[in-house]
Amino acid sequence: MSNVIPMRRAFSHTIYKMLESRPDSYHDWLDQGHGLRDEGRYREALTSYDLALEYKPNDYWAWYWRGDVLDALGHFEAALDSYDKALEEYPTDYWAWCHRARVLRELERYEDALASYDNALIARPEDYWAWYNRGRVALEDLDLYEVAIASFDKAIEVRSDDYWSWYRKGDAFRHLQRYEDAIASYDKAIETEPQDYWAWYRRGDSLRYLGRLEEAITNYDEALTVKPSDPWSWYKRGEILRCLGRYREAITSYDEAILSNSDDGYAWYNQACCYALLGNIQSAIASLQEAIRLNPIEFQDFAKTDPDLANLRGFEF
C-alpha cells in the first residue's frame, strides 16, 4: 500500500499539470477521475467526471464511474441517475445493471433491484454473482423464497461448491418450512465450510422444528464449538433441554446465554421456570426478578398464570 499511494498521487499531480495547458481534454479529466477514485478521493473524482462529461456528455465510461463514486459517497439516487445515463449509451452492459441493482437495494426498491439483475443476466446468463445476488434480494428483501431457490440453483450450477448459495438456499427452504430440504442444503454448505457457525446453527433450528431434539442439541453444540460465547445457541439449547425435562442442564445453558447477553429476559425467565420445577424457590425468584427488571409488563403477566411457576405464588417478585 505504501508503494501504491505515492504513485497515484504523482499520477494525479501529473494530470493536473496537463489540464493546466489542456483544460478541455476529456480523456485527461477522465483519467484524473480514475486516479482520484483509486485514492479514495471521491468528491474530487466526482468533479473530474463532471468536467469530462462537459466535453463528452454522452460518454458511457464517465457516467458509469460517476455512478461508482456517488455510490461510494452514499448518494444513491444520484448514483442511480448516473447508471441510467450509462445504460442509455450501452443498454446491455452487465456491470452497470449489477451496480444499479445494488444501489436500488440500498434505496429499498427491491423489485426494481430484482429486475436489474434480470437485465444483467440477459448480458451474462451464466454469471454466478448476478444469480447469487438476485437470490439474496428475493430471499432477504422480498420473501420470494421459491424465486430465491431457483436463483441459488443457477448460481450453484456455476459454482457447485459455493458455501453461500447452499447456505442461503437452506434458509429459503427453512422459511418455506421445508425442513428436510433445508437440512440437505445446510449439509452441502457444511461440506464446503465444516467449521461455519451459521450452517450448524440453522441446521439445528430445522431439526428442532422437525422434533428431532437430540440431533438439534448436537448441532447447537457444533455451532458452539465454532462460536463458544454465542447466546442464541446456548439459549436454544436450553429451550430444548427444558422441553425434555432436563432442567439442571437447561439452567446451565441459560447461564451461558446470560453470561454472553445479560439483557436476555427470556433466558432469565425460562431459567426461573427450571429452578421452580426443581423446587429451588430462592434461585427461581432471583432469576424471575431479573426478567421482570428487564421487561416488567410482559414477565409479570406471564408469571401470574404460568403453571411452571405455580409454587412461587404468594412470594414477592
C-alpha positions as a Markdown table, in Angstrom:
| # | Residue | x | y | z |
|---|---|---|---|---|
| 1 | Met | 0.0 | 0.0 | 0.0 |
| 2 | Ser | 2.9 | 2.4 | 0.8 |
| 3 | Asn | 4.1 | 2.0 | -2.8 |
| 4 | Val | 0.7 | 2.5 | -4.4 |
| 5 | Ile | -0.4 | 5.7 | -2.8 |
| 6 | Pro | 2.6 | 7.8 | -3.7 |
| 7 | Met | 2.4 | 6.6 | -7.3 |
| 8 | Arg | -1.2 | 7.6 | -7.5 |
| 9 | Arg | -0.5 | 11.0 | -6.0 |
| 10 | Ala | 2.2 | 11.6 | -8.5 |
| 11 | Phe | -0.1 | 10.5 | -11.3 |
| 12 | Ser | -2.9 | 12.9 | -10.2 |
| 13 | His | -0.4 | 15.7 | -9.9 |
| 14 | Thr | 0.8 | 15.0 | -13.5 |
| 15 | Ile | -2.7 | 15.1 | -14.8 |
| 16 | Tyr | -3.4 | 18.4 | -13.0 |
| 17 | Lys | -0.3 | 19.9 | -14.8 |
| 18 | Met | -1.6 | 18.6 | -18.1 |
| 19 | Leu | -5.0 | 20.1 | -17.5 |
| 20 | Glu | -3.5 | 23.5 | -16.9 |
| 21 | Ser | -2.4 | 23.5 | -20.5 |
| 22 | Arg | -5.3 | 21.5 | -21.9 |
| 23 | Pro | -8.4 | 22.2 | -19.7 |
| 24 | Asp | -10.7 | 20.9 | -22.5 |
| 25 | Ser | -9.2 | 17.4 | -22.6 |
| 26 | Tyr | -12.0 | 14.8 | -22.0 |
| 27 | His | -9.5 | 11.9 | -21.6 |
| 28 | Asp | -7.4 | 13.8 | -19.1 |
| 29 | Trp | -10.4 | 14.7 | -16.9 |
| 30 | Leu | -11.5 | 11.0 | -17.1 |
| 31 | Asp | -8.0 | 9.7 | -16.2 |
| 32 | Gln | -7.7 | 12.1 | -13.4 |
| 33 | Gly | -11.1 | 10.9 | -12.1 |
| 34 | His | -9.8 | 7.4 | -12.1 |
| 35 | Gly | -6.7 | 8.3 | -10.2 |
| 36 | Leu | -8.6 | 10.2 | -7.6 |
| 37 | Arg | -11.2 | 7.4 | -7.3 |
| 38 | Asp | -8.4 | 4.8 | -6.7 |
| 39 | Glu | -7.0 | 7.0 | -3.9 |
| 40 | Gly | -10.5 | 7.2 | -2.3 |
| 41 | Arg | -10.8 | 10.9 | -3.0 |
| 42 | Tyr | -14.4 | 10.5 | -4.2 |
| 43 | Arg | -15.6 | 14.1 | -4.2 |
| 44 | Glu | -12.6 | 15.3 | -6.2 |
| 45 | Ala | -13.1 | 12.3 | -8.6 |
| 46 | Leu | -16.8 | 13.3 | -9.0 |
| 47 | Thr | -15.7 | 16.8 | -10.0 |
| 48 | Ser | -13.3 | 15.4 | -12.6 |
| 49 | Tyr | -16.0 | 13.1 | -14.1 |
| 50 | Asp | -18.4 | 16.0 | -14.2 |
| 51 | Leu | -15.9 | 18.0 | -16.2 |
| 52 | Ala | -15.2 | 15.1 | -18.5 |
| 53 | Leu | -18.9 | 15.0 | -19.2 |
| 54 | Glu | -19.0 | 18.7 | -20.1 |
| 55 | Tyr | -16.8 | 17.8 | -23.1 |
| 56 | Lys | -18.4 | 14.4 | -23.9 |
| 57 | Pro | -21.9 | 14.4 | -22.4 |
| 58 | Asn | -23.0 | 11.0 | -23.7 |
| 59 | Asp | -19.9 | 9.0 | -22.7 |
| 60 | Tyr | -20.7 | 5.7 | -21.1 |
| 61 | Trp | -17.5 | 5.5 | -19.1 |
| 62 | Ala | -17.8 | 8.9 | -17.4 |
| 63 | Trp | -21.4 | 8.2 | -16.4 |
| 64 | Tyr | -20.5 | 4.7 | -15.2 |
| 65 | Trp | -17.6 | 5.8 | -13.0 |
| 66 | Arg | -19.5 | 8.8 | -11.8 |
| 67 | Gly | -22.2 | 6.4 | -10.5 |
| 68 | Asp | -19.4 | 4.4 | -8.8 |
| 69 | Val | -18.1 | 7.4 | -6.8 |
| 70 | Leu | -21.6 | 8.6 | -6.0 |
| 71 | Asp | -22.4 | 5.1 | -4.7 |
| 72 | Ala | -19.2 | 5.3 | -2.5 |
| 73 | Leu | -20.3 | 8.6 | -1.2 |
| 74 | Gly | -23.7 | 7.2 | -0.3 |
| 75 | His | -25.5 | 9.4 | -2.8 |
| 76 | Phe | -27.7 | 6.6 | -4.1 |
| 77 | Glu | -30.3 | 8.5 | -6.0 |
| 78 | Ala | -27.6 | 10.4 | -7.9 |
| 79 | Ala | -25.7 | 7.2 | -8.5 |
| 80 | Leu | -28.8 | 5.6 | -9.9 |
| 81 | Asp | -29.2 | 8.5 | -12.3 |
| 82 | Ser | -25.6 | 8.1 | -13.5 |
| 83 | Tyr | -26.0 | 4.3 | -14.1 |
| 84 | Asp | -29.2 | 5.1 | -16.0 |
| 85 | Lys | -27.3 | 7.5 | -18.2 |
| 86 | Ala | -24.6 | 5.0 | -18.8 |
| 87 | Leu | -27.2 | 2.4 | -19.8 |
| 88 | Glu | -28.7 | 4.8 | -22.3 |
| 89 | Glu | -25.4 | 4.6 | -24.1 |
| 90 | Tyr | -24.7 | 0.9 | -23.5 |
| 91 | Pro | -28.0 | -0.9 | -22.6 |
| 92 | Thr | -26.6 | -4.4 | -22.5 |
| 93 | Asp | -23.7 | -3.6 | -20.0 |
| 94 | Tyr | -23.6 | -6.3 | -17.3 |
| 95 | Trp | -21.7 | -4.2 | -14.8 |
| 96 | Ala | -24.0 | -1.1 | -15.0 |
| 97 | Trp | -27.0 | -3.3 | -14.4 |
| 98 | Cys | -25.4 | -5.0 | -11.4 |
| 99 | His | -24.3 | -1.8 | -9.8 |
| 100 | Arg | -27.7 | -0.3 | -10.5 |
| 101 | Ala | -29.3 | -3.2 | -8.7 |
| 102 | Arg | -27.0 | -2.8 | -5.7 |
| 103 | Val | -27.9 | 0.9 | -5.4 |
| 104 | Leu | -31.6 | 0.1 | -5.8 |
| 105 | Arg | -31.3 | -2.3 | -2.9 |
| 106 | Glu | -29.8 | 0.5 | -0.8 |
| 107 | Leu | -32.8 | 2.6 | -1.7 |
| 108 | Glu | -35.1 | -0.3 | -0.6 |
| 109 | Arg | -36.5 | -0.6 | -4.2 |
| 110 | Tyr | -36.2 | -4.3 | -4.1 |
| 111 | Glu | -38.5 | -5.3 | -7.0 |
| 112 | Asp | -36.5 | -2.8 | -9.3 |
| 113 | Ala | -33.3 | -4.4 | -8.0 |
| 114 | Leu | -34.5 | -7.8 | -9.0 |
| 115 | Ala | -35.4 | -6.5 | -12.4 |
| 116 | Ser | -31.9 | -5.0 | -12.8 |
| 117 | Tyr | -30.3 | -8.3 | -12.0 |
| 118 | Asp | -32.6 | -9.9 | -14.6 |
| 119 | Asn | -31.2 | -7.4 | -17.2 |
| 120 | Ala | -27.6 | -8.2 | -16.1 |
| 121 | Leu | -28.3 | -11.8 | -16.7 |
| 122 | Ile | -29.5 | -11.1 | -20.2 |
| 123 | Ala | -25.9 | -9.9 | -20.9 |
| 124 | Arg | -24.3 | -12.8 | -18.9 |
| 125 | Pro | -26.8 | -15.6 | -18.4 |
| 126 | Glu | -24.3 | -17.9 | -16.7 |
| 127 | Asp | -22.9 | -15.4 | -14.3 |
| 128 | Tyr | -22.6 | -16.6 | -10.7 |
| 129 | Trp | -22.7 | -13.2 | -9.0 |
| 130 | Ala | -25.9 | -11.9 | -10.7 |
| 131 | Trp | -27.7 | -15.2 | -9.9 |
| 132 | Tyr | -26.5 | -15.2 | -6.3 |
| 133 | Asn | -27.4 | -11.5 | -5.6 |
| 134 | Arg | -30.7 | -12.0 | -7.3 |
| 135 | Gly | -31.3 | -14.8 | -4.9 |
| 136 | Arg | -30.4 | -12.6 | -1.9 |
| 137 | Val | -32.8 | -9.9 | -2.9 |
| 138 | Ala | -35.6 | -12.5 | -3.4 |
| 139 | Leu | -34.8 | -14.2 | 0.0 |
| 140 | Glu | -33.9 | -11.3 | 2.3 |
| 141 | Asp | -35.9 | -8.4 | 0.9 |
| 142 | Leu | -39.0 | -9.8 | -0.9 |
| 143 | Asp | -39.7 | -13.1 | 0.8 |
| 144 | Leu | -39.9 | -14.7 | -2.6 |
| 145 | Tyr | -38.5 | -18.0 | -1.4 |
| 146 | Glu | -39.2 | -20.1 | -4.5 |
| 147 | Val | -37.6 | -17.4 | -6.7 |
| 148 | Ala | -34.6 | -17.3 | -4.3 |
| 149 | Ile | -34.2 | -21.1 | -4.5 |
| 150 | Ala | -34.3 | -21.0 | -8.3 |
| 151 | Ser | -31.7 | -18.3 | -8.3 |
| 152 | Phe | -29.3 | -20.1 | -5.9 |
| 153 | Asp | -29.7 | -23.2 | -8.0 |
| 154 | Lys | -28.5 | -21.3 | -11.1 |
| 155 | Ala | -25.6 | -19.9 | -9.0 |
| 156 | Ile | -24.7 | -23.5 | -7.9 |
| 157 | Glu | -24.7 | -24.7 | -11.5 |
| 158 | Val | -21.8 | -22.3 | -12.0 |
| 159 | Arg | -20.1 | -22.9 | -8.6 |
| 160 | Ser | -21.2 | -26.3 | -7.3 |
| 161 | Asp | -19.2 | -26.0 | -4.0 |
| 162 | Asp | -20.2 | -22.4 | -3.2 |
| 163 | Tyr | -20.9 | -22.2 | 0.5 |
| 164 | Trp | -23.1 | -19.1 | 0.5 |
| 165 | Ser | -25.5 | -20.3 | -2.2 |
| 166 | Trp | -26.1 | -23.6 | -0.4 |
| 167 | Tyr | -26.5 | -21.9 | 2.9 |
| 168 | Arg | -29.0 | -19.3 | 1.7 |
| 169 | Lys | -30.8 | -21.9 | -0.3 |
| 170 | Gly | -31.2 | -23.7 | 3.0 |
| 171 | Asp | -32.6 | -20.6 | 4.6 |
| 172 | Ala | -35.2 | -20.2 | 1.8 |
| 173 | Phe | -36.3 | -23.8 | 2.4 |
| 174 | Arg | -36.4 | -23.2 | 6.1 |
| 175 | His | -38.7 | -20.2 | 5.6 |
| 176 | Leu | -41.0 | -22.4 | 3.5 |
| 177 | Gln | -41.0 | -24.9 | 6.4 |
| 178 | Arg | -39.4 | -27.5 | 4.1 |
| 179 | Tyr | -37.0 | -28.5 | 6.8 |
| 180 | Glu | -35.7 | -31.8 | 5.3 |
| 181 | Asp | -34.7 | -29.8 | 2.2 |
| 182 | Ala | -33.2 | -27.1 | 4.3 |
| 183 | Ile | -31.1 | -29.7 | 6.2 |
| 184 | Ala | -29.9 | -31.2 | 2.9 |
| 185 | Ser | -28.8 | -27.7 | 1.7 |
| 186 | Tyr | -27.0 | -26.9 | 5.0 |
| 187 | Asp | -25.3 | -30.3 | 4.7 |
| 188 | Lys | -23.8 | -29.2 | 1.4 |
| 189 | Ala | -22.8 | -25.9 | 2.9 |
| 190 | Ile | -21.1 | -27.7 | 5.7 |
| 191 | Glu | -19.2 | -30.0 | 3.3 |
| 192 | Thr | -17.6 | -26.8 | 1.9 |
| 193 | Glu | -17.1 | -25.0 | 5.3 |
| 194 | Pro | -17.3 | -27.6 | 8.1 |
| 195 | Gln | -16.4 | -25.0 | 10.7 |
| 196 | Asp | -19.0 | -22.5 | 9.8 |
| 197 | Tyr | -21.2 | -21.4 | 12.7 |
| 198 | Trp | -24.3 | -20.4 | 10.8 |
| 199 | Ala | -24.9 | -23.6 | 8.9 |
| 200 | Trp | -24.7 | -25.6 | 12.1 |
| 201 | Tyr | -27.0 | -23.2 | 13.9 |
| 202 | Arg | -29.7 | -23.1 | 11.3 |
| 203 | Arg | -29.4 | -26.9 | 10.8 |
| 204 | Gly | -30.1 | -27.1 | 14.5 |
| 205 | Asp | -33.2 | -24.9 | 14.1 |
| 206 | Ser | -34.5 | -27.1 | 11.3 |
| 207 | Leu | -34.1 | -30.2 | 13.3 |
| 208 | Arg | -35.8 | -28.6 | 16.2 |
| 209 | Tyr | -38.9 | -27.8 | 14.1 |
| 210 | Leu | -38.9 | -31.4 | 12.9 |
| 211 | Gly | -39.0 | -32.5 | 16.6 |
| 212 | Arg | -35.5 | -34.2 | 16.3 |
| 213 | Leu | -34.4 | -32.6 | 19.5 |
| 214 | Glu | -31.4 | -34.6 | 20.5 |
| 215 | Glu | -30.0 | -34.1 | 17.0 |
| 216 | Ala | -30.7 | -30.4 | 17.3 |
| 217 | Ile | -28.7 | -30.2 | 20.5 |
| 218 | Thr | -25.8 | -31.8 | 18.7 |
| 219 | Asn | -25.9 | -29.2 | 16.0 |
| 220 | Tyr | -26.1 | -26.3 | 18.5 |
| 221 | Asp | -23.0 | -27.9 | 20.2 |
| 222 | Glu | -21.2 | -27.9 | 16.8 |
| 223 | Ala | -22.1 | -24.2 | 16.4 |
| 224 | Leu | -20.8 | -23.5 | 19.9 |
| 225 | Thr | -17.5 | -25.3 | 19.1 |
| 226 | Val | -17.0 | -22.6 | 16.5 |
| 227 | Lys | -18.5 | -19.7 | 18.5 |
| 228 | Pro | -18.4 | -20.7 | 22.2 |
| 229 | Ser | -19.9 | -17.5 | 23.6 |
| 230 | Asp | -22.9 | -17.3 | 21.2 |
| 231 | Pro | -26.0 | -16.5 | 23.3 |
| 232 | Trp | -28.5 | -17.8 | 20.8 |
| 233 | Ser | -27.1 | -21.3 | 20.5 |
| 234 | Trp | -26.9 | -21.5 | 24.3 |
| 235 | Tyr | -30.5 | -20.2 | 24.7 |
| 236 | Lys | -32.0 | -22.6 | 22.1 |
| 237 | Arg | -30.0 | -25.5 | 23.6 |
| 238 | Gly | -31.6 | -24.5 | 27.0 |
| 239 | Glu | -35.0 | -24.4 | 25.5 |
| 240 | Ile | -34.7 | -28.0 | 24.1 |
| 241 | Leu | -33.4 | -29.3 | 27.4 |
| 242 | Arg | -36.2 | -27.6 | 29.3 |
| 243 | Cys | -38.8 | -29.2 | 26.9 |
| 244 | Leu | -37.1 | -32.6 | 27.6 |
| 245 | Gly | -37.4 | -32.1 | 31.3 |
| 246 | Arg | -33.6 | -31.9 | 31.8 |
| 247 | Tyr | -33.9 | -28.8 | 33.9 |
| 248 | Arg | -30.4 | -28.8 | 35.5 |
| 249 | Glu | -28.8 | -29.0 | 32.1 |
| 250 | Ala | -31.1 | -26.3 | 30.8 |
| 251 | Ile | -30.2 | -24.0 | 33.7 |
| 252 | Thr | -26.5 | -24.4 | 32.8 |
| 253 | Ser | -27.3 | -23.5 | 29.1 |
| 254 | Tyr | -29.3 | -20.4 | 30.2 |
| 255 | Asp | -26.4 | -19.4 | 32.5 |
| 256 | Glu | -24.1 | -19.5 | 29.4 |
| 257 | Ala | -26.6 | -17.5 | 27.4 |
| 258 | Ile | -26.9 | -14.9 | 30.2 |
| 259 | Leu | -23.1 | -14.7 | 30.5 |
| 260 | Ser | -22.9 | -13.6 | 26.9 |
| 261 | Asn | -26.1 | -11.4 | 27.0 |
| 262 | Ser | -27.2 | -10.4 | 30.4 |
| 263 | Asp | -30.2 | -8.5 | 29.0 |
| 264 | Asp | -31.9 | -11.6 | 27.6 |
| 265 | Gly | -35.1 | -11.5 | 29.6 |
| 266 | Tyr | -36.4 | -14.8 | 28.2 |
| 267 | Ala | -33.2 | -16.7 | 29.3 |
| 268 | Trp | -33.7 | -15.3 | 32.8 |
| 269 | Tyr | -37.5 | -16.1 | 32.8 |
| 270 | Asn | -37.1 | -19.7 | 31.5 |
| 271 | Gln | -34.3 | -20.3 | 33.9 |
| 272 | Ala | -36.7 | -19.3 | 36.7 |
| 273 | Cys | -39.2 | -21.8 | 35.4 |
| 274 | Cys | -36.5 | -24.6 | 35.5 |
| 275 | Tyr | -35.5 | -23.6 | 39.1 |
| 276 | Ala | -39.1 | -23.6 | 40.2 |
| 277 | Leu | -39.8 | -27.0 | 38.7 |
| 278 | Leu | -36.8 | -28.3 | 40.6 |
| 279 | Gly | -38.2 | -26.8 | 43.8 |
| 280 | Asn | -35.3 | -24.2 | 44.1 |
| 281 | Ile | -37.6 | -21.3 | 45.1 |
| 282 | Gln | -34.9 | -18.9 | 46.1 |
| 283 | Ser | -33.0 | -19.2 | 42.7 |
| 284 | Ala | -36.3 | -19.2 | 40.8 |
| 285 | Ile | -37.3 | -15.8 | 42.4 |
| 286 | Ala | -33.8 | -14.4 | 41.8 |
| 287 | Ser | -34.0 | -15.3 | 38.0 |
| 288 | Leu | -37.6 | -14.1 | 37.7 |
| 289 | Gln | -36.7 | -10.8 | 39.3 |
| 290 | Glu | -34.0 | -10.2 | 36.7 |
| 291 | Ala | -36.5 | -11.0 | 33.9 |
| 292 | Ile | -39.1 | -8.6 | 35.4 |
| 293 | Arg | -36.4 | -5.9 | 35.8 |
| 294 | Leu | -35.8 | -6.1 | 32.0 |
| 295 | Asn | -39.4 | -6.3 | 31.0 |
| 296 | Pro | -41.8 | -5.7 | 33.9 |
| 297 | Ile | -45.1 | -5.7 | 32.0 |
| 298 | Glu | -44.6 | -8.9 | 30.0 |
| 299 | Phe | -42.9 | -11.1 | 32.6 |
| 300 | Gln | -45.2 | -10.1 | 35.4 |
| 301 | Asp | -48.1 | -11.1 | 33.3 |
| 302 | Phe | -46.5 | -14.4 | 32.4 |
| 303 | Ala | -45.7 | -15.2 | 36.0 |
| 304 | Lys | -49.3 | -14.8 | 37.1 |
| 305 | Thr | -50.6 | -17.7 | 35.0 |
| 306 | Asp | -47.5 | -19.8 | 34.1 |
| 307 | Pro | -48.1 | -23.3 | 35.6 |
| 308 | Asp | -44.3 | -23.8 | 35.8 |
| 309 | Leu | -44.2 | -21.0 | 38.4 |
| 310 | Ala | -47.1 | -22.2 | 40.4 |
| 311 | Asn | -45.0 | -22.8 | 43.5 |
| 312 | Leu | -43.9 | -19.1 | 43.5 |
| 313 | Arg | -47.5 | -17.8 | 44.1 |
| 314 | Gly | -47.6 | -15.7 | 47.2 |
| 315 | Phe | -43.9 | -14.7 | 47.0 |
| 316 | Glu | -42.9 | -11.1 | 46.3 |
| 317 | Phe | -41.2 | -10.7 | 42.9 |
